[in-house]
Short mmCIF file of C-alpha atoms and ligand atoms in Angstrom, two decimals:
data_model
loop_
_atom_site.label_atom_id
_atom_site.label_comp_id
_atom_site.label_asym_id
_atom_site.label_seq_id
_atom_site.Cartn_x
_atom_site.Cartn_y
_atom_site.Cartn_z
CA MET A 16 17.49 20.01 30.73
CA CYS A 17 13.91 19.42 31.72
CA SER A 18 12.95 18.03 35.09
CA PRO A 19 12.03 14.34 35.45
CA ALA A 20 8.40 15.32 36.04
CA ALA A 21 8.31 17.41 32.89
CA ARG A 22 10.02 14.65 31.01
CA SER A 23 7.49 12.03 32.11
CA ARG A 24 4.69 14.44 31.24
CA THR A 25 6.15 14.81 27.73
CA LEU A 26 6.45 11.05 27.49
CA LEU A 27 2.82 10.59 28.53
CA ALA A 28 1.70 13.18 26.01
CA ALA A 29 3.68 11.42 23.29
CA LEU A 30 2.11 8.10 24.25
CA ALA A 31 -1.37 9.63 24.21
CA LEU A 32 -0.66 11.12 20.79
CA GLY A 33 0.52 7.74 19.59
CA ALA A 34 -2.62 6.08 20.91
CA ALA A 35 -4.81 8.75 19.32
CA ALA A 36 -3.08 8.14 16.00
CA CYS A 37 -4.39 4.57 16.17
CA ARG A 38 -7.96 5.81 15.88
CA GLY A 39 -9.53 7.58 12.95
CA PRO A 40 -11.48 6.65 9.83
CA GLN A 41 -8.72 4.56 8.32
CA SER A 42 -7.02 2.54 11.04
CA ALA A 43 -6.56 -1.20 11.08
CA LEU A 44 -5.78 -0.83 14.81
CA ASP A 45 -9.24 0.53 15.58
CA PRO A 46 -11.42 -2.18 14.04
CA ALA A 47 -15.08 -1.55 13.22
CA GLY A 48 -15.74 -4.85 11.48
CA ARG A 49 -15.30 -8.56 12.09
CA GLY A 50 -12.44 -9.08 9.65
CA ALA A 51 -10.52 -6.05 10.90
CA ASP A 52 -11.08 -7.24 14.47
CA ARG A 53 -9.44 -10.62 13.78
CA ILE A 54 -6.61 -8.96 11.90
CA ALA A 55 -5.99 -6.46 14.73
CA THR A 56 -5.81 -9.35 17.22
CA LEU A 57 -3.44 -11.20 14.91
CA PHE A 58 -1.28 -8.10 14.69
CA THR A 59 -1.18 -7.72 18.48
CA ILE A 60 -0.21 -11.35 18.98
CA MET A 61 2.47 -11.20 16.28
CA ALA A 62 3.82 -7.92 17.66
CA VAL A 63 3.91 -9.23 21.24
CA GLY A 64 5.48 -12.49 19.99
CA ALA A 65 8.16 -10.54 18.15
CA ALA A 66 8.79 -8.32 21.19
CA VAL A 67 9.19 -11.35 23.49
CA VAL A 68 11.64 -13.00 21.09
CA TRP A 69 13.57 -9.76 20.68
CA LEU A 70 13.79 -9.13 24.44
CA ALA A 71 14.92 -12.69 25.05
CA MET A 72 17.65 -12.30 22.44
CA VAL A 73 18.85 -9.02 23.89
CA ALA A 74 18.86 -10.53 27.38
CA LEU A 75 20.90 -13.49 26.11
CA THR A 76 23.36 -11.19 24.39
CA VAL A 77 23.82 -9.15 27.53
CA PHE A 78 24.21 -12.33 29.55
CA ALA A 79 26.84 -13.72 27.19
CA VAL A 80 28.84 -10.54 26.82
CA ARG A 81 28.51 -8.89 30.21
CA VAL A 82 27.29 -11.25 32.89
CA HIS A 83 28.99 -14.50 32.00
CA ALA A 84 31.90 -13.55 29.77
CA ALA A 85 33.85 -16.74 30.37
CA PRO A 86 34.65 -19.83 28.32
CA ARG A 87 31.93 -22.47 28.33
CA VAL A 88 31.79 -26.21 28.07
CA GLU A 89 31.80 -27.04 24.37
CA ARG A 90 29.20 -29.78 24.48
CA ARG A 91 26.70 -27.68 26.38
CA THR A 92 27.31 -24.82 23.98
CA ALA A 93 26.52 -27.01 20.98
CA LEU A 94 23.26 -28.08 22.61
CA PHE A 95 22.49 -24.47 23.39
CA ILE A 96 23.09 -23.40 19.78
CA LEU A 97 20.91 -26.22 18.49
CA GLY A 98 18.13 -25.49 20.96
CA GLY A 99 18.25 -21.70 20.89
CA GLY A 100 19.16 -21.37 17.24
CA ALA A 101 16.93 -23.99 15.68
CA LEU A 102 14.49 -25.69 18.02
CA VAL A 103 13.01 -22.70 19.83
CA PRO A 104 12.58 -20.58 16.65
CA THR A 105 10.90 -23.51 14.93
CA VAL A 106 8.48 -24.01 17.79
CA VAL A 107 7.70 -20.28 18.08
CA LEU A 108 7.26 -19.85 14.33
CA THR A 109 5.08 -22.93 14.09
CA ALA A 110 2.82 -21.65 16.84
CA LEU A 111 2.47 -18.24 15.18
CA LEU A 112 1.96 -19.79 11.75
CA VAL A 113 -0.74 -22.16 12.98
CA TYR A 114 -2.51 -19.29 14.71
CA GLY A 115 -2.34 -17.14 11.57
CA LEU A 116 -3.48 -19.91 9.26
CA ALA A 117 -6.35 -20.85 11.54
CA LEU A 118 -7.74 -17.33 11.04
CA LEU A 119 -7.78 -17.59 7.27
CA PRO A 120 -10.89 -19.70 6.59
CA GLU A 121 -13.08 -17.16 8.37
CA LEU A 122 -11.45 -14.21 6.61
CA VAL A 123 -11.84 -15.66 3.11
CA ALA A 124 -15.30 -17.19 3.61
CA PRO A 125 -17.90 -15.75 1.24
CA ALA A 126 -20.77 -13.69 2.64
CA PRO A 127 -23.92 -15.70 3.41
CA ALA A 128 -26.48 -15.93 0.62
CA GLY A 129 -28.84 -12.98 0.54
CA SER A 130 -26.24 -10.48 1.72
CA LEU A 131 -26.23 -7.06 0.11
CA ARG A 132 -24.17 -7.35 -3.05
CA VAL A 133 -21.99 -4.41 -4.03
CA ALA A 134 -19.89 -4.49 -7.18
CA VAL A 135 -16.83 -2.26 -7.24
CA THR A 136 -14.56 -1.75 -10.23
CA GLY A 137 -11.19 -0.07 -9.76
CA GLU A 138 -10.32 2.40 -12.52
CA GLN A 139 -7.37 4.76 -12.77
CA TRP A 140 -7.99 6.54 -10.31
CA TRP A 141 -11.49 6.16 -9.02
CA TRP A 142 -14.09 3.52 -8.14
CA ARG A 143 -17.15 2.52 -10.12
CA VAL A 144 -19.76 1.23 -7.64
CA ARG A 145 -22.88 -0.76 -8.53
CA TYR A 146 -25.76 -1.57 -6.19
CA PRO A 147 -28.90 -3.57 -6.83
CA GLY A 148 -31.58 -0.87 -6.99
CA PRO A 149 -34.96 -1.04 -5.25
CA ASP A 150 -36.64 -2.06 -8.53
CA GLY A 151 -34.08 -4.78 -9.20
CA ARG A 152 -32.15 -2.76 -11.74
CA THR A 153 -28.50 -1.95 -11.17
CA VAL A 154 -27.72 1.53 -9.90
CA GLU A 155 -24.34 2.88 -10.84
CA LEU A 156 -22.61 5.22 -8.39
CA ALA A 157 -19.02 6.20 -7.73
CA ASN A 158 -16.41 6.72 -5.05
CA GLU A 159 -18.68 5.99 -2.13
CA VAL A 160 -19.74 2.70 -0.52
CA HIS A 161 -22.48 2.35 2.07
CA LEU A 162 -22.59 -0.88 4.06
CA PRO A 163 -25.24 -2.26 6.41
CA LEU A 164 -24.42 -2.23 10.13
CA GLY A 165 -24.28 -5.70 11.69
CA GLN A 166 -24.83 -7.51 8.40
CA ALA A 167 -22.50 -9.07 5.89
CA ALA A 168 -21.93 -7.36 2.58
CA ASP A 169 -20.85 -9.36 -0.44
CA LEU A 170 -18.36 -7.28 -2.42
CA ARG A 171 -17.57 -8.26 -6.01
CA LEU A 172 -14.33 -6.65 -7.04
CA ASP A 173 -12.69 -6.28 -10.42
CA SER A 174 -10.68 -3.79 -12.41
CA ALA A 175 -11.10 -1.99 -15.72
CA ASP A 176 -7.40 -1.41 -16.39
CA VAL A 177 -4.51 -2.41 -14.12
CA ILE A 178 -4.38 -4.25 -10.80
CA HIS A 179 -5.82 -2.27 -7.91
CA SER A 180 -6.51 -3.36 -4.37
CA PHE A 181 -9.62 -2.67 -2.35
CA TRP A 182 -8.97 -1.92 1.30
CA ILE A 183 -11.10 -0.47 4.09
CA PRO A 184 -8.63 -0.83 6.98
CA SER A 185 -11.29 -0.19 9.63
CA LEU A 186 -13.52 -3.00 8.36
CA GLY A 187 -11.44 -5.85 7.01
CA GLY A 188 -8.57 -7.19 4.97
CA LYS A 189 -7.54 -5.99 1.55
CA LEU A 190 -8.20 -7.79 -1.68
CA ASP A 191 -6.63 -7.28 -5.10
CA MET A 192 -8.81 -6.27 -8.05
CA PHE A 193 -7.80 -7.90 -11.33
CA PRO A 194 -8.89 -7.03 -14.84
CA GLY A 195 -10.95 -9.93 -16.16
CA ARG A 196 -11.50 -11.66 -12.85
CA THR A 197 -14.02 -11.05 -10.10
CA SER A 198 -12.76 -11.43 -6.53
CA ARG A 199 -15.17 -11.78 -3.63
CA LEU A 200 -14.75 -10.08 -0.31
CA ALA A 201 -17.13 -10.36 2.63
CA LEU A 202 -17.21 -7.41 5.03
CA TRP A 203 -19.10 -7.43 8.28
CA PRO A 204 -19.20 -3.95 9.83
CA THR A 205 -19.93 -3.84 13.54
CA ARG A 206 -19.76 -0.11 14.31
CA ALA A 207 -21.67 2.64 12.52
CA GLY A 208 -19.68 5.58 11.25
CA ARG A 209 -17.77 7.06 8.37
CA TYR A 210 -14.59 5.38 7.24
CA ARG A 211 -12.11 5.69 4.44
CA GLY A 212 -11.17 3.10 1.86
CA VAL A 213 -8.04 3.20 -0.27
CA CYS A 214 -6.34 1.55 -3.19
CA ALA A 215 -3.62 -0.64 -1.72
CA GLU A 216 -1.80 -1.69 -4.89
CA TYR A 217 0.34 0.78 -6.78
CA CYS A 218 -1.58 1.52 -9.99
CA GLY A 219 0.01 4.59 -11.54
CA ALA A 220 0.68 8.29 -11.01
CA SER A 221 -2.33 9.05 -8.82
CA HIS A 222 -2.50 5.79 -6.91
CA ALA A 223 -2.20 7.68 -3.63
CA LEU A 224 -5.17 9.86 -4.65
CA MET A 225 -7.53 6.95 -5.17
CA ALA A 226 -9.71 6.72 -2.10
CA PHE A 227 -13.40 6.28 -1.38
CA ALA A 228 -15.80 7.20 1.37
CA VAL A 229 -17.36 4.41 3.41
CA VAL A 230 -20.53 4.84 5.45
CA VAL A 231 -21.71 2.13 7.82
CA GLU A 232 -25.32 2.64 8.82
CA PRO A 233 -28.38 0.59 9.83
CA ARG A 234 -30.01 -1.25 6.93
CA ALA A 235 -33.08 1.04 6.94
CA ALA A 236 -30.94 4.16 6.56
CA LEU A 237 -28.93 2.46 3.84
CA ASP A 238 -32.09 1.54 1.94
CA ARG A 239 -33.26 5.16 2.13
CA TRP A 240 -29.90 6.35 0.85
CA LEU A 241 -29.97 3.80 -1.95
CA ALA A 242 -33.54 4.72 -2.93
CA HIS A 243 -32.45 8.33 -3.16
CA GLN A 244 -29.31 7.52 -5.12
CA SER A 245 -31.26 5.42 -7.61
CA GLU A 246 -33.56 8.32 -8.45
CA PRO A 247 -32.77 10.47 -11.47
CA ALA A 248 -31.20 13.86 -10.84
CA ARG A 249 -33.51 16.63 -9.68
CA PRO A 250 -33.69 19.54 -12.13
CA PRO A 251 -31.70 22.56 -10.94
CA THR A 252 -33.70 25.09 -8.94
CA THR A 253 -31.52 28.20 -9.35
CA PRO A 254 -30.98 30.11 -12.62
CA LEU A 255 -27.20 29.65 -12.27
CA GLY A 256 -27.67 25.90 -11.82
CA ALA A 257 -29.97 25.75 -14.86
CA ARG A 258 -27.33 27.52 -16.95
CA GLY A 259 -24.78 25.01 -15.66
CA ALA A 260 -27.02 22.12 -16.68
CA ALA A 261 -27.18 23.42 -20.22
CA LEU A 262 -23.39 24.02 -20.28
CA PHE A 263 -22.78 20.50 -18.97
CA LEU A 264 -24.36 19.14 -22.13
CA ALA A 265 -23.00 21.83 -24.47
CA ASP A 266 -19.39 21.48 -23.24
CA GLY A 267 -19.39 17.73 -23.78
CA CYS A 268 -19.19 16.59 -20.15
CA GLY A 269 -21.95 14.11 -20.96
CA ALA A 270 -19.64 12.20 -23.27
CA CYS A 271 -17.88 10.78 -20.21
CA HIS A 272 -20.30 11.38 -17.35
CA ALA A 273 -23.86 10.26 -16.80
CA VAL A 274 -26.42 12.39 -15.02
CA ARG A 275 -29.47 10.14 -14.94
CA GLY A 276 -32.63 11.91 -16.06
CA THR A 277 -30.70 14.08 -18.54
CA PRO A 278 -29.26 13.28 -21.98
CA ALA A 279 -25.80 12.95 -20.35
CA ALA A 280 -25.12 9.22 -20.39
CA GLY A 281 -21.35 8.81 -20.69
CA THR A 282 -19.77 5.87 -18.91
CA LEU A 283 -16.05 6.65 -19.14
CA GLY A 284 -15.98 8.72 -15.95
CA PRO A 285 -17.83 8.56 -12.63
CA ASP A 286 -21.62 8.86 -12.57
CA LEU A 287 -22.47 12.39 -11.42
CA THR A 288 -26.23 12.04 -10.85
CA HIS A 289 -25.87 12.81 -7.14
CA VAL A 290 -22.28 14.04 -7.04
CA GLY A 291 -23.26 16.93 -4.77
CA SER A 292 -24.19 14.45 -2.03
CA ARG A 293 -20.84 12.65 -2.00
CA HIS A 294 -18.45 12.89 0.95
CA GLY A 295 -15.66 14.20 -1.25
CA LEU A 296 -14.52 14.74 -4.82
CA GLY A 297 -11.80 13.35 -7.03
CA ALA A 298 -12.26 9.88 -5.47
CA ALA A 299 -12.66 11.15 -1.91
CA THR A 300 -9.45 13.14 -1.87
CA LEU A 301 -10.88 16.69 -2.01
CA PRO A 302 -13.65 18.55 -0.21
CA ASN A 303 -17.03 18.64 -1.94
CA ASP A 304 -17.76 22.34 -2.48
CA ALA A 305 -18.26 24.83 -5.32
CA GLY A 306 -14.65 26.03 -5.17
CA THR A 307 -13.30 22.51 -5.62
CA PHE A 308 -15.71 21.81 -8.48
CA ALA A 309 -14.41 24.92 -10.24
CA ARG A 310 -10.77 23.99 -9.67
CA TRP A 311 -11.44 20.39 -10.76
CA ILE A 312 -13.11 21.48 -14.00
CA THR A 313 -10.45 24.02 -14.96
CA HIS A 314 -7.30 22.08 -14.04
CA PRO A 315 -7.94 18.55 -12.77
CA GLU A 316 -4.34 17.61 -13.63
CA SER A 317 -3.01 19.83 -10.83
CA LEU A 318 -5.28 18.08 -8.32
CA LYS A 319 -4.65 14.60 -9.64
CA PRO A 320 -1.59 13.96 -11.82
CA GLY A 321 -2.32 11.88 -14.91
CA VAL A 322 -6.09 12.20 -14.47
CA HIS A 323 -8.14 10.85 -17.39
CA MET A 324 -10.30 13.94 -17.59
CA PRO A 325 -9.35 16.81 -19.88
CA ALA A 326 -8.89 20.27 -18.37
CA PHE A 327 -11.57 22.81 -19.23
CA GLY A 328 -9.42 25.83 -18.39
CA MET A 329 -10.53 27.58 -21.56
CA LEU A 330 -14.09 28.02 -20.25
CA PRO A 331 -15.03 31.57 -19.17
CA PRO A 332 -15.06 31.88 -15.37
CA ALA A 333 -18.80 32.58 -15.41
CA ASP A 334 -19.41 29.24 -17.15
CA VAL A 335 -17.22 27.43 -14.64
CA ARG A 336 -19.20 29.00 -11.79
CA ALA A 337 -22.45 27.90 -13.42
CA LEU A 338 -21.17 24.34 -13.89
CA ALA A 339 -19.99 24.24 -10.27
CA ALA A 340 -23.36 25.49 -9.06
CA TYR A 341 -25.13 22.82 -11.12
CA LEU A 342 -22.91 20.01 -9.80
CA GLU A 343 -23.37 21.21 -6.23
CA GLU A 344 -27.13 21.09 -6.73
CA LEU A 345 -26.97 17.44 -7.80
CA GLN A 346 -27.80 16.29 -4.29
CA MET B 205 25.94 -41.59 -1.93
CA SER B 206 28.82 -41.85 0.48
CA PRO B 207 31.86 -43.13 -1.31
CA GLU B 208 34.13 -45.43 0.64
CA ALA B 209 37.36 -43.62 -0.12
CA PRO B 210 36.98 -39.97 0.74
CA ASP B 211 40.50 -39.19 -0.40
CA ASP B 212 39.30 -39.76 -3.96
CA GLU B 213 37.27 -36.60 -4.57
CA SER B 214 36.56 -37.15 -8.25
CA ASN B 215 33.04 -38.44 -7.66
CA GLN B 216 32.03 -35.91 -5.03
CA SER B 217 29.23 -33.61 -6.04
CA LEU B 218 27.91 -30.44 -4.51
CA TRP B 219 24.46 -31.28 -5.84
CA PHE B 220 24.04 -33.45 -2.78
CA VAL B 221 23.91 -30.30 -0.65
CA VAL B 222 20.95 -28.83 -2.52
CA ALA B 223 19.00 -32.08 -2.92
CA ALA B 224 16.82 -31.50 0.17
CA PRO B 225 15.93 -27.89 -0.69
CA LEU B 226 15.08 -29.16 -4.18
CA CYS B 227 12.62 -31.60 -2.59
CA TRP B 228 11.00 -28.69 -0.78
CA ALA B 229 10.87 -26.61 -3.97
CA ALA B 230 9.36 -29.45 -5.99
CA HIS B 231 6.80 -30.10 -3.25
CA PHE B 232 5.85 -26.43 -3.19
CA LEU B 233 5.57 -26.13 -6.95
CA VAL B 234 3.60 -29.31 -7.50
CA SER B 235 1.25 -28.59 -4.56
CA TYR B 236 0.63 -25.06 -5.80
CA ALA B 237 -0.06 -26.22 -9.35
CA THR B 238 -2.34 -29.04 -8.19
CA VAL B 239 -4.46 -26.78 -6.02
CA ALA B 240 -4.65 -24.06 -8.68
CA VAL B 241 -5.63 -26.43 -11.46
CA TRP B 242 -8.04 -28.31 -9.21
CA CYS B 243 -9.92 -25.18 -8.21
CA GLU B 244 -9.86 -23.53 -11.62
CA ARG B 245 -10.71 -26.52 -13.81
CA TYR B 246 -12.61 -28.97 -11.66
CA ALA B 247 -13.98 -27.78 -8.33
CA GLY B 248 -14.91 -24.18 -9.16
CA ARG B 249 -14.87 -21.07 -6.99
CA ASP B 250 -16.93 -22.51 -4.17
CA GLY B 251 -15.80 -26.10 -4.55
CA SER B 252 -14.23 -28.30 -1.92
CA LEU B 253 -10.48 -28.72 -1.83
CA TYR B 254 -10.74 -32.30 -0.56
CA GLN B 255 -9.15 -34.22 -3.45
CA ALA B 256 -6.37 -31.65 -3.83
CA ARG B 257 -5.67 -31.87 -0.11
CA VAL B 258 -5.31 -35.65 -0.37
CA ALA B 259 -2.88 -35.14 -3.24
CA VAL B 260 -0.87 -32.61 -1.23
CA ALA B 261 -0.78 -35.06 1.68
CA ALA B 262 0.71 -37.66 -0.69
CA TYR B 263 3.27 -35.18 -2.04
CA THR B 264 4.18 -34.26 1.51
CA ALA B 265 4.75 -37.88 2.47
CA ALA B 266 6.93 -38.35 -0.63
CA ALA B 267 8.91 -35.15 -0.06
CA LEU B 268 9.49 -35.85 3.63
CA GLY B 269 10.50 -39.43 2.76
CA GLY B 270 13.00 -38.15 0.20
CA ILE B 271 14.37 -35.57 2.61
CA GLY B 272 14.65 -38.30 5.26
CA LEU B 273 16.75 -40.49 2.95
CA ILE B 274 18.98 -37.55 2.09
CA ALA B 275 19.38 -36.74 5.77
CA LEU B 276 20.33 -40.35 6.48
CA ALA B 277 23.00 -40.34 3.77
CA ALA B 278 24.22 -36.98 5.03
CA TRP B 279 24.46 -38.32 8.56
CA ARG B 280 26.56 -41.22 7.32
CA ARG B 281 28.89 -38.80 5.58
CA TYR B 282 29.11 -36.68 8.63
CA GLN B 283 30.07 -39.71 10.71
CA HIS B 284 32.57 -40.92 8.12
CA GLY B 285 35.92 -41.97 9.46
CA GLY B 286 34.57 -42.25 12.99
CA GLY B 287 33.54 -38.59 13.00
CA THR B 288 36.77 -37.57 14.63
CA GLU B 289 38.49 -35.46 11.98
CA ALA B 290 37.49 -31.81 12.26
CA PHE B 291 34.82 -31.20 9.65
CA ASP B 292 36.30 -27.88 8.70
CA ALA B 293 39.72 -29.41 8.14
CA ASP B 294 41.35 -28.73 4.78
CA THR B 295 41.54 -32.41 3.90
CA PRO B 296 39.46 -34.72 1.70
CA LEU B 297 37.88 -36.28 4.79
CA GLY B 298 37.22 -32.86 6.31
CA ARG B 299 35.47 -31.71 3.14
CA HIS B 300 33.56 -34.97 2.97
CA ARG B 301 32.30 -34.51 6.50
CA PHE B 302 31.56 -30.83 5.88
CA ILE B 303 29.29 -31.62 2.96
CA GLY B 304 27.56 -34.16 5.16
CA SER B 305 26.92 -31.66 7.92
CA ALA B 306 25.75 -28.93 5.55
CA THR B 307 23.39 -31.37 3.86
CA LEU B 308 22.11 -32.61 7.19
CA LEU B 309 21.29 -29.08 8.38
CA LEU B 310 19.63 -28.18 5.09
CA SER B 311 17.57 -31.37 5.27
CA ALA B 312 16.23 -30.31 8.65
CA LEU B 313 15.37 -26.87 7.29
CA SER B 314 13.74 -28.35 4.18
CA ALA B 315 11.66 -30.74 6.24
CA VAL B 316 10.32 -27.86 8.36
CA ALA B 317 9.64 -25.75 5.25
CA THR B 318 7.81 -28.62 3.56
CA ALA B 319 5.69 -29.16 6.65
CA TYR B 320 4.89 -25.43 6.75
CA SER B 321 3.75 -25.49 3.11
CA ALA B 322 1.55 -28.49 3.82
CA LEU B 323 0.05 -26.81 6.89
CA THR B 324 -1.83 -24.45 4.59
CA VAL B 325 -4.21 -27.13 3.35
CA VAL B 326 -4.75 -28.39 6.88
CA PHE B 327 -6.64 -25.15 7.49
CA ILE B 328 -7.89 -24.11 4.07
CA ARG B 329 -10.57 -26.56 3.04
CA ASP B 330 -12.20 -25.00 0.01
CA CYS B 331 -11.37 -23.04 -3.09
CA HIS B 332 -12.55 -19.53 -2.34
CU1 CU C 405 -3.77 2.04 -6.69
#
């Protein structure tokens, strides 16, 4: 047996671990946006409310069974059952319900006019993202969303196939994405940083592998990022990359993927114009490096079951390396 | 609703027990449909919910009124025969009183549930 001191140290460590688990890029308990902040408070109040009710019930049970295990006056008992069994729960539930409902108008209010508008379409199993470009034209990106710090963003959400759900736990509530209907979600990030968004509605085999990177940064930095992202791809600078660029077109990748500034203009899969700059691959579920590019190209199915991209395992390894080098250069 | 001779059970109906929950269900359904149709067909995404809220207020008054009447009838049943016979007794009067008490309790629950449904439009004032 361990000593009491050791035991309390273990307990403290466990508590600290538990508290640490509340932080991180994808925690509704560590809010970095207005919506998430309200929801975290709501959660705390509901959890404390539930704990108080539970403790009171346990105390009553102990009282009835242990402390005062004697027959009671029937009339008083009836009153007690009515009060404790019906009246008190109704009052407690009403209070919690009113508090919860009172939060709703703010959480569902649309973003103020003039907010940055970001359109996101859920697709099995990735995210098509559209921003208004600096010249007014729409810029199509994928699997990464940048939001302005301290400002509202007006997200327009829909789906290309089945129902998905858009959720950045650190920033706000989740909202379903329906085919044929645009839902609006206002997010108001309050802390700069990198977060993680996920699909929160089961949508098929790789639902759990459908994430996206979220970057919250000051508006000026965001505008610089967006200006860069809206530029066409830079031509490869290494011979290997140049060979990869030619293979990309020759192997038919351009039928599904667009690389702006090249003849590749497919729209079935994610835009790859600046794929090398993304914070992850395969919808933010894999590291972004040459090795992963090679694995993704040769057997995407093993990284993402059911993926709607054919495997190119028949390509000679040298070609795969060239393609990977090219994609990495698409910064 | 409360027959004079409880020992004649031929005209007793269990539907009485579910009448109050049915009021709640009808209130829920009609409120939901009204708000959905109002927003989709008339007010639009950013429209005000005002007219639909007035309608829901009217439905709520009607539903609570109906539940109140049912509760009153249930109370009478419960008190039938001076309210002395045990209401779980295996007799016509016992069953009569039992249905009254069950209906009375369900009426209370239905009234609370109806009020909870209506609370939504106290806070939500527009369609988005
Ligand atoms: Cu999903």
